[in-house]
PDB file of C-alpha atoms in Angstrom:
ATOM      1  CA  MET A   1       0.588   4.569  12.210  1.00  0.00           C
ATOM      2  CA  LEU A   2       0.480   5.139  16.015  1.00  0.00           C
ATOM      3  CA  THR A   3       3.304   2.737  16.550  1.00  0.00           C
ATOM      4  CA  ALA A   4       5.370   4.354  13.815  1.00  0.00           C
ATOM      5  CA  GLY A   5       4.696   7.761  15.332  1.00  0.00           C
ATOM      6  CA  MET A   6       5.733   6.386  18.790  1.00  0.00           C
ATOM      7  CA  TRP A   7       9.106   5.254  17.425  1.00  0.00           C
ATOM      8  CA  MET A   8       9.560   8.559  15.514  1.00  0.00           C
ATOM      9  CA  ARG A   9       8.900  10.577  18.760  1.00  0.00           C
ATOM     10  CA  SER A  10      11.353   8.246  20.508  1.00  0.00           C
ATOM     11  CA  THR A  11      13.964   8.743  17.874  1.00  0.00           C
ATOM     12  CA  MET A  12      13.590  12.586  17.780  1.00  0.00           C
ATOM     13  CA  THR A  13      13.980  12.786  21.617  1.00  0.00           C
ATOM     14  CA  TYR A  14      17.676  12.362  20.945  1.00  0.00           C
ATOM     15  CA  ARG A  15      18.088  14.601  17.994  1.00  0.00           C
ATOM     16  CA  LEU A  16      21.921  14.731  17.929  1.00  0.00           C
ATOM     17  CA  SER A  17      21.950  10.876  18.087  1.00  0.00           C
ATOM     18  CA  PHE A  18      19.464  10.827  15.118  1.00  0.00           C
ATOM     19  CA  ALA A  19      21.427  13.431  13.118  1.00  0.00           C
ATOM     20  CA  LEU A  20      24.722  11.469  13.683  1.00  0.00           C
ATOM     21  CA  THR A  21      23.182   8.070  12.628  1.00  0.00           C
ATOM     22  CA  PHE A  22      21.340   9.722   9.631  1.00  0.00           C
ATOM     23  CA  PHE A  23      24.349  11.335   8.210  1.00  0.00           C
ATOM     24  CA  GLY A  24      26.479   8.270   9.202  1.00  0.00           C
ATOM     25  CA  ASN A  25      24.203   6.255   7.127  1.00  0.00           C
ATOM     26  CA  ILE A  26      24.713   8.617   4.263  1.00  0.00           C
ATOM     27  CA  VAL A  27      28.526   8.371   4.550  1.00  0.00           C
ATOM     28  CA  LEU A  28      28.588   4.595   4.782  1.00  0.00           C
ATOM     29  CA  THR A  29      26.299   4.075   1.850  1.00  0.00           C
ATOM     30  CA  SER A  30      28.218   6.577  -0.178  1.00  0.00           C
ATOM     31  CA  LEU A  31      31.223   4.388  -0.061  1.00  0.00           C
ATOM     32  CA  ASP A  32      29.522   2.136  -2.669  1.00  0.00           C
ATOM     33  CA  PHE A  33      29.288   4.991  -5.160  1.00  0.00           C
ATOM     34  CA  VAL A  34      32.941   6.063  -4.377  1.00  0.00           C
ATOM     35  CA  ALA A  35      33.998   2.615  -5.450  1.00  0.00           C
ATOM     36  CA  ILE A  36      32.164   3.137  -8.757  1.00  0.00           C
ATOM     37  CA  LEU A  37      33.947   6.474  -9.178  1.00  0.00           C
ATOM     38  CA  ILE A  38      37.321   4.776  -8.536  1.00  0.00           C
ATOM     39  CA  MET A  39      36.450   2.361 -11.199  1.00  0.00           C
ATOM     40  CA  PHE A  40      35.718   5.072 -13.731  1.00  0.00           C
ATOM     41  CA  ALA A  41      38.897   6.817 -13.032  1.00  0.00           C
ATOM     42  CA  HIS A  42      40.536   3.857 -14.938  1.00  0.00           C
ATOM     43  CA  VAL A  43      37.834   3.349 -17.655  1.00  0.00           C
ATOM     44  CA  GLU A  44      35.837   5.664 -19.743  1.00  0.00           C
ATOM     45  CA  ALA A  45      32.760   3.464 -19.948  1.00  0.00           C
ATOM     46  CA  LEU A  46      31.427   0.243 -18.244  1.00  0.00           C
ATOM     47  CA  GLY A  47      29.358  -2.018 -20.557  1.00  0.00           C
ATOM     48  CA  GLY A  48      28.938   0.947 -22.776  1.00  0.00           C
ATOM     49  CA  PHE A  49      27.562   3.190 -19.927  1.00  0.00           C
ATOM     50  CA  SER A  50      29.038   6.430 -18.906  1.00  0.00           C
ATOM     51  CA  VAL A  51      29.651   7.285 -15.221  1.00  0.00           C
ATOM     52  CA  ALA A  52      26.531   9.503 -15.274  1.00  0.00           C
ATOM     53  CA  GLU A  53      24.532   6.678 -16.692  1.00  0.00           C
ATOM     54  CA  VAL A  54      25.699   4.331 -13.980  1.00  0.00           C
ATOM     55  CA  GLY A  55      24.791   7.124 -11.460  1.00  0.00           C
ATOM     56  CA  LEU A  56      21.283   6.962 -12.804  1.00  0.00           C
ATOM     57  CA  LEU A  57      21.168   3.215 -12.045  1.00  0.00           C
ATOM     58  CA  TYR A  58      22.779   3.610  -8.698  1.00  0.00           C
ATOM     59  CA  GLY A  59      20.606   6.421  -7.565  1.00  0.00           C
ATOM     60  CA  THR A  60      17.237   4.856  -8.598  1.00  0.00           C
ATOM     61  CA  THR A  61      17.925   1.525  -6.920  1.00  0.00           C
ATOM     62  CA  SER A  62      19.333   3.035  -3.751  1.00  0.00           C
ATOM     63  CA  PHE A  63      16.341   5.215  -3.312  1.00  0.00           C
ATOM     64  CA  SER A  64      13.746   2.534  -4.009  1.00  0.00           C
ATOM     65  CA  LEU A  65      15.453   0.054  -1.736  1.00  0.00           C
ATOM     66  CA  SER A  66      15.700   2.640   1.099  1.00  0.00           C
ATOM     67  CA  VAL A  67      12.062   3.532   0.905  1.00  0.00           C
ATOM     68  CA  ALA A  68      10.975  -0.066   0.861  1.00  0.00           C
ATOM     69  CA  HIS A  69      13.130  -0.782   3.857  1.00  0.00           C
ATOM     70  CA  VAL A  70      11.660   2.097   5.780  1.00  0.00           C
ATOM     71  CA  LEU A  71       8.028   1.091   5.024  1.00  0.00           C
ATOM     72  CA  THR A  72       8.539  -2.511   5.815  1.00  0.00           C
ATOM     73  CA  GLY A  73      10.457  -1.993   9.037  1.00  0.00           C
ATOM     74  CA  GLU A  74      11.409  -5.118  10.896  1.00  0.00           C
ATOM     75  CA  LEU A  75       9.657  -7.567   8.510  1.00  0.00           C
ATOM     76  CA  HIS A  76      13.015  -8.979   7.578  1.00  0.00           C
ATOM     77  CA  GLU A  77      13.304 -10.223  11.314  1.00  0.00           C
ATOM     78  CA  VAL A  78      10.151 -12.237  11.273  1.00  0.00           C
ATOM     79  CA  GLY A  79      12.160 -15.421  11.498  1.00  0.00           C
ATOM     80  CA  SER A  80      13.697 -14.494  14.809  1.00  0.00           C
ATOM     81  CA  ARG A  81      10.350 -13.466  16.185  1.00  0.00           C
ATOM     82  CA  ILE A  82       8.901 -16.824  15.258  1.00  0.00           C
ATOM     83  CA  ARG A  83      11.754 -18.573  17.086  1.00  0.00           C
ATOM     84  CA  ASP A  84      11.441 -16.484  20.316  1.00  0.00           C
ATOM     85  CA  GLY A  85       7.667 -16.406  20.390  1.00  0.00           C
ATOM     86  CA  SER A  86       7.278 -12.664  20.231  1.00  0.00           C
ATOM     87  CA  LEU A  87       5.222 -13.009  16.932  1.00  0.00           C
ATOM     88  CA  ASP A  88       2.403 -14.642  18.987  1.00  0.00           C
ATOM     89  CA  VAL A  89       1.730 -11.351  20.824  1.00  0.00           C
ATOM     90  CA  MET A  90       0.938  -9.602  17.597  1.00  0.00           C
ATOM     91  CA  PHE A  91      -1.956 -12.012  16.906  1.00  0.00           C
ATOM     92  CA  VAL A  92      -3.890 -10.732  19.819  1.00  0.00           C
ATOM     93  CA  ARG A  93      -3.817  -7.101  18.977  1.00  0.00           C
ATOM     94  CA  PRO A  94      -6.587  -5.534  16.803  1.00  0.00           C
ATOM     95  CA  VAL A  95      -4.083  -4.483  14.009  1.00  0.00           C
ATOM     96  CA  PRO A  96      -2.961  -6.718  11.087  1.00  0.00           C
ATOM     97  CA  VAL A  97       0.417  -8.493  11.956  1.00  0.00           C
ATOM     98  CA  LEU A  98       1.942  -7.223   8.739  1.00  0.00           C
ATOM     99  CA  VAL A  99       1.251  -3.693   9.767  1.00  0.00           C
ATOM    100  CA  GLN A 100       2.650  -4.110  13.250  1.00  0.00           C
ATOM    101  CA  LEU A 101       5.859  -5.671  11.841  1.00  0.00           C
ATOM    102  CA  ALA A 102       6.273  -2.851   9.384  1.00  0.00           C
ATOM    103  CA  ALA A 103       5.744  -0.177  12.067  1.00  0.00           C
ATOM    104  CA  ASP A 104       7.909  -1.778  14.799  1.00  0.00           C
ATOM    105  CA  ARG A 105      11.075  -0.097  15.372  1.00  0.00           C
ATOM    106  CA  PHE A 106      10.183   2.415  12.610  1.00  0.00           C
ATOM    107  CA  ALA A 107      13.606   3.951  11.803  1.00  0.00           C
ATOM    108  CA  LEU A 108      13.859   7.242  10.062  1.00  0.00           C
ATOM    109  CA  ARG A 109      17.674   6.924   9.824  1.00  0.00           C
ATOM    110  CA  ARG A 110      17.166   4.468   6.991  1.00  0.00           C
ATOM    111  CA  LEU A 111      16.151   7.544   4.869  1.00  0.00           C
ATOM    112  CA  GLY A 112      19.773   8.425   4.810  1.00  0.00           C
ATOM    113  CA  ARG A 113      20.179   5.860   2.016  1.00  0.00           C
ATOM    114  CA  ALA A 114      17.358   7.440   0.177  1.00  0.00           C
ATOM    115  CA  ALA A 115      18.901  10.829   0.469  1.00  0.00           C
ATOM    116  CA  GLN A 116      22.221   9.705  -0.737  1.00  0.00           C
ATOM    117  CA  GLY A 117      20.617   8.016  -3.720  1.00  0.00           C
ATOM    118  CA  LEU A 118      18.700  11.168  -4.535  1.00  0.00           C
ATOM    119  CA  ALA A 119      21.950  13.163  -4.204  1.00  0.00           C
ATOM    120  CA  VAL A 120      23.542  10.825  -6.867  1.00  0.00           C
ATOM    121  CA  LEU A 121      20.651  11.264  -8.979  1.00  0.00           C
ATOM    122  CA  GLY A 122      20.830  14.956  -8.728  1.00  0.00           C
ATOM    123  CA  TRP A 123      24.484  14.845  -9.775  1.00  0.00           C
ATOM    124  CA  SER A 124      23.933  12.480 -12.672  1.00  0.00           C
ATOM    125  CA  LEU A 125      20.759  13.710 -14.281  1.00  0.00           C
ATOM    126  CA  PRO A 126      22.181  17.058 -15.562  1.00  0.00           C
ATOM    127  CA  GLN A 127      25.021  15.174 -17.241  1.00  0.00           C
ATOM    128  CA  LEU A 128      22.861  12.803 -19.304  1.00  0.00           C
ATOM    129  CA  ASP A 129      22.126  13.366 -22.917  1.00  0.00           C
ATOM    130  CA  VAL A 130      18.322  13.229 -22.386  1.00  0.00           C
ATOM    131  CA  ASP A 131      15.706  15.522 -23.564  1.00  0.00           C
ATOM    132  CA  TRP A 132      13.550  15.683 -20.312  1.00  0.00           C
ATOM    133  CA  THR A 133      10.162  15.868 -21.785  1.00  0.00           C
ATOM    134  CA  PRO A 134       7.089  15.443 -19.405  1.00  0.00           C
ATOM    135  CA  TRP A 135       6.628  11.810 -20.274  1.00  0.00           C
ATOM    136  CA  ARG A 136      10.302  11.089 -19.518  1.00  0.00           C
ATOM    137  CA  VAL A 137      10.025  12.928 -16.178  1.00  0.00           C
ATOM    138  CA  ALA A 138       6.849  10.871 -15.410  1.00  0.00           C
ATOM    139  CA  LEU A 139       8.754   7.650 -16.403  1.00  0.00           C
ATOM    140  CA  LEU A 140      11.595   8.487 -13.966  1.00  0.00           C
ATOM    141  CA  VAL A 141       9.130   9.174 -11.150  1.00  0.00           C
ATOM    142  CA  THR A 142       7.202   6.087 -11.884  1.00  0.00           C
ATOM    143  CA  MET A 143      10.391   4.037 -11.978  1.00  0.00           C
ATOM    144  CA  LEU A 144      11.311   5.207  -8.428  1.00  0.00           C
ATOM    145  CA  LEU A 145       7.888   4.347  -6.907  1.00  0.00           C
ATOM    146  CA  SER A 146       7.492   1.131  -8.732  1.00  0.00           C
ATOM    147  CA  GLY A 147      10.943   0.047  -7.698  1.00  0.00           C
ATOM    148  CA  ALA A 148      10.084   0.728  -4.147  1.00  0.00           C
ATOM    149  CA  ALA A 149       7.004  -1.339  -4.405  1.00  0.00           C
ATOM    150  CA  ILE A 150       8.857  -4.127  -6.059  1.00  0.00           C
ATOM    151  CA  PHE A 151      11.436  -4.300  -3.236  1.00  0.00           C
ATOM    152  CA  MET A 152       8.473  -4.100  -0.675  1.00  0.00           C
ATOM    153  CA  ALA A 153       6.974  -7.135  -2.286  1.00  0.00           C
ATOM    154  CA  ILE A 154      10.280  -8.951  -2.097  1.00  0.00           C
ATOM    155  CA  TYR A 155      10.567  -8.075   1.571  1.00  0.00           C
ATOM    156  CA  VAL A 156       7.080  -9.595   2.203  1.00  0.00           C
ATOM    157  CA  LEU A 157       7.849 -12.663   0.196  1.00  0.00           C
ATOM    158  CA  GLY A 158      11.188 -13.175   2.150  1.00  0.00           C
ATOM    159  CA  ALA A 159       9.250 -12.865   5.313  1.00  0.00           C
ATOM    160  CA  VAL A 160       6.806 -15.557   4.047  1.00  0.00           C
ATOM    161  CA  PHE A 161       9.751 -17.806   3.276  1.00  0.00           C
ATOM    162  CA  GLN A 162      10.908 -17.422   6.869  1.00  0.00           C
ATOM    163  CA  PHE A 163       7.655 -18.959   8.171  1.00  0.00           C
ATOM    164  CA  TYR A 164       8.934 -22.188   6.587  1.00  0.00           C
ATOM    165  CA  ALA A 165      12.652 -21.701   6.836  1.00  0.00           C
ATOM    166  CA  GLN A 166      12.925 -19.582  10.026  1.00  0.00           C
ATOM    167  CA  ASP A 167      16.754 -19.041   9.842  1.00  0.00           C
ATOM    168  CA  ALA A 168      16.614 -17.569   6.412  1.00  0.00           C
ATOM    169  CA  ALA A 169      17.130 -13.734   6.819  1.00  0.00           C
ATOM    170  CA  GLU A 170      20.291 -13.905   4.763  1.00  0.00           C
ATOM    171  CA  VAL A 171      18.411 -15.497   1.828  1.00  0.00           C
ATOM    172  CA  GLN A 172      16.010 -12.561   1.891  1.00  0.00           C
ATOM    173  CA  ASN A 173      18.999 -10.165   1.910  1.00  0.00           C
ATOM    174  CA  SER A 174      20.441 -11.755  -1.154  1.00  0.00           C
ATOM    175  CA  PHE A 175      17.332 -10.719  -3.084  1.00  0.00           C
ATOM    176  CA  THR A 176      17.070  -7.186  -1.608  1.00  0.00           C
ATOM    177  CA  TYR A 177      20.556  -5.834  -0.836  1.00  0.00           C
ATOM    178  CA  GLY A 178      22.145  -8.319  -3.386  1.00  0.00           C
ATOM    179  CA  GLY A 179      19.563  -7.292  -5.927  1.00  0.00           C
ATOM    180  CA  SER A 180      20.174  -3.653  -5.332  1.00  0.00           C
ATOM    181  CA  THR A 181      23.889  -4.025  -5.813  1.00  0.00           C
ATOM    182  CA  LEU A 182      23.263  -5.936  -8.996  1.00  0.00           C
ATOM    183  CA  LEU A 183      20.954  -3.185 -10.423  1.00  0.00           C
ATOM    184  CA  GLN A 184      23.694  -0.450  -9.720  1.00  0.00           C
ATOM    185  CA  TYR A 185      25.537  -1.778 -12.665  1.00  0.00           C
ATOM    186  CA  PRO A 186      24.592  -1.946 -16.367  1.00  0.00           C
ATOM    187  CA  PRO A 187      22.959  -5.090 -17.573  1.00  0.00           C
ATOM    188  CA  THR A 188      25.229  -5.184 -20.510  1.00  0.00           C
ATOM    189  CA  ILE A 189      28.068  -6.456 -18.260  1.00  0.00           C
ATOM    190  CA  PHE A 190      26.199  -9.536 -17.155  1.00  0.00           C
ATOM    191  CA  GLY A 191      25.415 -12.767 -18.922  1.00  0.00           C
ATOM    192  CA  ARG A 192      22.171 -13.161 -20.826  1.00  0.00           C
ATOM    193  CA  GLU A 193      21.045 -15.900 -18.514  1.00  0.00           C
ATOM    194  CA  LEU A 194      21.302 -13.693 -15.424  1.00  0.00           C
ATOM    195  CA  VAL A 195      19.505 -10.833 -17.189  1.00  0.00           C
ATOM    196  CA  GLN A 196      16.734 -13.235 -18.108  1.00  0.00           C
ATOM    197  CA  GLY A 197      16.481 -14.537 -14.457  1.00  0.00           C
ATOM    198  CA  VAL A 198      16.076 -11.016 -13.070  1.00  0.00           C
ATOM    199  CA  THR A 199      13.433 -10.185 -15.681  1.00  0.00           C
ATOM    200  CA  PHE A 200      11.261 -13.327 -15.856  1.00  0.00           C
ATOM    201  CA  VAL A 201      11.877 -15.139 -12.565  1.00  0.00           C
ATOM    202  CA  VAL A 202      12.517 -12.493  -9.958  1.00  0.00           C
ATOM    203  CA  PRO A 203      11.642  -9.313 -11.977  1.00  0.00           C
ATOM    204  CA  LEU A 204      14.182  -7.001 -10.306  1.00  0.00           C
ATOM    205  CA  ALA A 205      15.046  -5.606 -13.847  1.00  0.00           C
ATOM    206  CA  PHE A 206      11.791  -3.568 -13.684  1.00  0.00           C
ATOM    207  CA  VAL A 207      13.154  -1.709 -10.711  1.00  0.00           C
ATOM    208  CA  ASN A 208      15.459   0.297 -13.049  1.00  0.00           C
ATOM    209  CA  TRP A 209      17.205  -1.623 -15.889  1.00  0.00           C
ATOM    210  CA  ILE A 210      14.304  -1.872 -18.256  1.00  0.00           C
ATOM    211  CA  PRO A 211      12.761   1.636 -17.826  1.00  0.00           C
ATOM    212  CA  THR A 212      16.216   3.213 -17.752  1.00  0.00           C
ATOM    213  CA  MET A 213      16.967   1.709 -21.217  1.00  0.00           C
ATOM    214  CA  ARG A 214      13.964   3.682 -22.523  1.00  0.00           C
ATOM    215  CA  LEU A 215      15.142   6.820 -20.849  1.00  0.00           C
ATOM    216  CA  LEU A 216      18.558   6.543 -22.396  1.00  0.00           C
ATOM    217  CA  GLY A 217      17.312   5.530 -25.772  1.00  0.00           C
ATOM    218  CA  ARG A 218      18.932   2.203 -25.671  1.00  0.00           C
ATOM    219  CA  ASP A 219      17.810  -1.324 -26.754  1.00  0.00           C
ATOM    220  CA  ASP A 220      17.486  -3.766 -23.893  1.00  0.00           C
ATOM    221  CA  PRO A 221      19.845  -6.812 -23.959  1.00  0.00           C
ATOM    222  CA  LEU A 222      16.941  -9.214 -24.386  1.00  0.00           C
ATOM    223  CA  GLY A 223      15.321  -7.506 -27.305  1.00  0.00           C
ATOM    224  CA  LEU A 224      11.899  -7.241 -25.580  1.00  0.00           C
ATOM    225  CA  PRO A 225       9.010  -5.300 -27.178  1.00  0.00           C
ATOM    226  CA  GLY A 226       8.903  -1.619 -26.552  1.00  0.00           C
ATOM    227  CA  PHE A 227       5.799  -1.659 -24.403  1.00  0.00           C
ATOM    228  CA  VAL A 228       7.663  -3.725 -21.823  1.00  0.00           C
ATOM    229  CA  ASP A 229       9.657  -0.546 -20.810  1.00  0.00           C
ATOM    230  CA  PHE A 230       6.420   0.900 -19.212  1.00  0.00           C
ATOM    231  CA  LEU A 231       5.331  -2.254 -17.355  1.00  0.00           C
ATOM    232  CA  SER A 232       7.138  -1.514 -13.964  1.00  0.00           C
ATOM    233  CA  PRO A 233       3.892  -0.312 -12.262  1.00  0.00           C
ATOM    234  CA  ALA A 234       1.970  -3.455 -13.504  1.00  0.00           C
ATOM    235  CA  VAL A 235       4.762  -5.775 -12.456  1.00  0.00           C
ATOM    236  CA  ALA A 236       4.895  -4.003  -8.961  1.00  0.00           C
ATOM    237  CA  ALA A 237       1.181  -4.285  -8.576  1.00  0.00           C
ATOM    238  CA  ALA A 238       1.259  -8.051  -9.489  1.00  0.00           C
ATOM    239  CA  LEU A 239       4.077  -8.751  -7.156  1.00  0.00           C
ATOM    240  CA  LEU A 240       2.391  -6.910  -4.252  1.00  0.00           C
ATOM    241  CA  LEU A 241      -0.803  -8.987  -4.989  1.00  0.00           C
ATOM    242  CA  VAL A 242       1.201 -12.279  -4.925  1.00  0.00           C
ATOM    243  CA  ALA A 243       3.127 -11.114  -1.742  1.00  0.00           C
ATOM    244  CA  GLY A 244      -0.192 -10.301  -0.070  1.00  0.00           C
ATOM    245  CA  LEU A 245      -1.722 -13.683  -0.911  1.00  0.00           C
ATOM    246  CA  ALA A 246       1.383 -15.498   0.191  1.00  0.00           C
ATOM    247  CA  TRP A 247       1.523 -13.648   3.487  1.00  0.00           C
ATOM    248  CA  ARG A 248      -2.081 -14.490   4.139  1.00  0.00           C
ATOM    249  CA  ALA A 249      -1.438 -18.166   3.463  1.00  0.00           C
ATOM    250  CA  ALA A 250       1.641 -18.080   5.659  1.00  0.00           C
ATOM    251  CA  LEU A 251      -0.271 -16.666   8.571  1.00  0.00           C
ATOM    252  CA  GLY A 252      -2.994 -19.365   8.083  1.00  0.00           C
ATOM    253  CA  THR A 253      -0.353 -22.142   8.559  1.00  0.00           C
ATOM    254  CA  TYR A 254       1.274 -20.585  11.670  1.00  0.00           C
ATOM    255  CA  ARG A 255       0.882 -22.659  14.838  1.00  0.00           C
ATOM    256  CA  SER A 256       2.894 -20.615  17.343  1.00  0.00           C
ATOM    257  CA  THR A 257       6.363 -21.338  18.438  1.00  0.00           C
ATOM    258  CA  GLY A 258       5.243 -23.961  20.967  1.00  0.00           C
ATOM    259  CA  SER A 259       3.271 -26.086  18.383  1.00  0.00           C
TER     260      SER A 259
END
C-alpha cells in the first residue's frame, strides 16, 4: 500500500499530465467500441445480439480487465525483471514479492479503460429488454467483480509462466487483452470448439459470456445446466487459488539471474 501510495502521489504531482493521459486512455480504448458501432451501421444484429447487448459484453469485459490490470501493476513485466536481475532486490524486502510487483509503478491512468467500460454499460443497460430485479442487479455486479478476479488470476499465471519462459509477455497478453477482445463479441459467432475452450480450459467465458446469457434470458451455446450461470465467483476463487499456489511454486524454483 505504501508503494502504491508513493506512485499515486508522484502521479498527482503533475495533475495536468495525469488528466491528459487518463482521458487519452479513454479516447484510445473507445476506438474499439467505435469499430463495433460502425459494424452495426451495416447490420441489425451480430450473432443474434443487438448493439446494446454487445455493448453489455463490451462494457463488462473492459471494466474487469482494467481493474485487474490496475491491481496487478507491473506483474506482466516479471520476465524482464528476471532477465535484468531487478527481481532479486524484491526478495530481501519484508514484503511479499507479488505485492511489490503489483504495487510497483501503480498507474491510476489505467482506470481510464474502466471508466470507458462503465460509460458503455451506462449507455447499453437502459436499452436492454431486461427486468432489473434485485437478483439481476446482484448478478451484474458479481459478474464485474468475478471477471476482474479471473483476469487477475490469469495475470498471475502468466507471470508464473515467465519464470520458465522469460521472454513470454506476449503469450500472457494473448490471454488477457486477446481474451478481452474475444469476450466483447457474442459467443454465438464463434465455433463450438472455441467456446468450449474458453469455458473448460481457460474459463474466460465466466467473465461475462455465461452470466450475460442468464441476464438476457438466452440459452448458452453449449447447453450447460442453469446453475452454471451463477458459478463465476466460484470459478474466480478456484483460479485465484491455483494462481497463488503456482506463484508460490515458481518462487521456490527461482535461483536468481546469475544462477
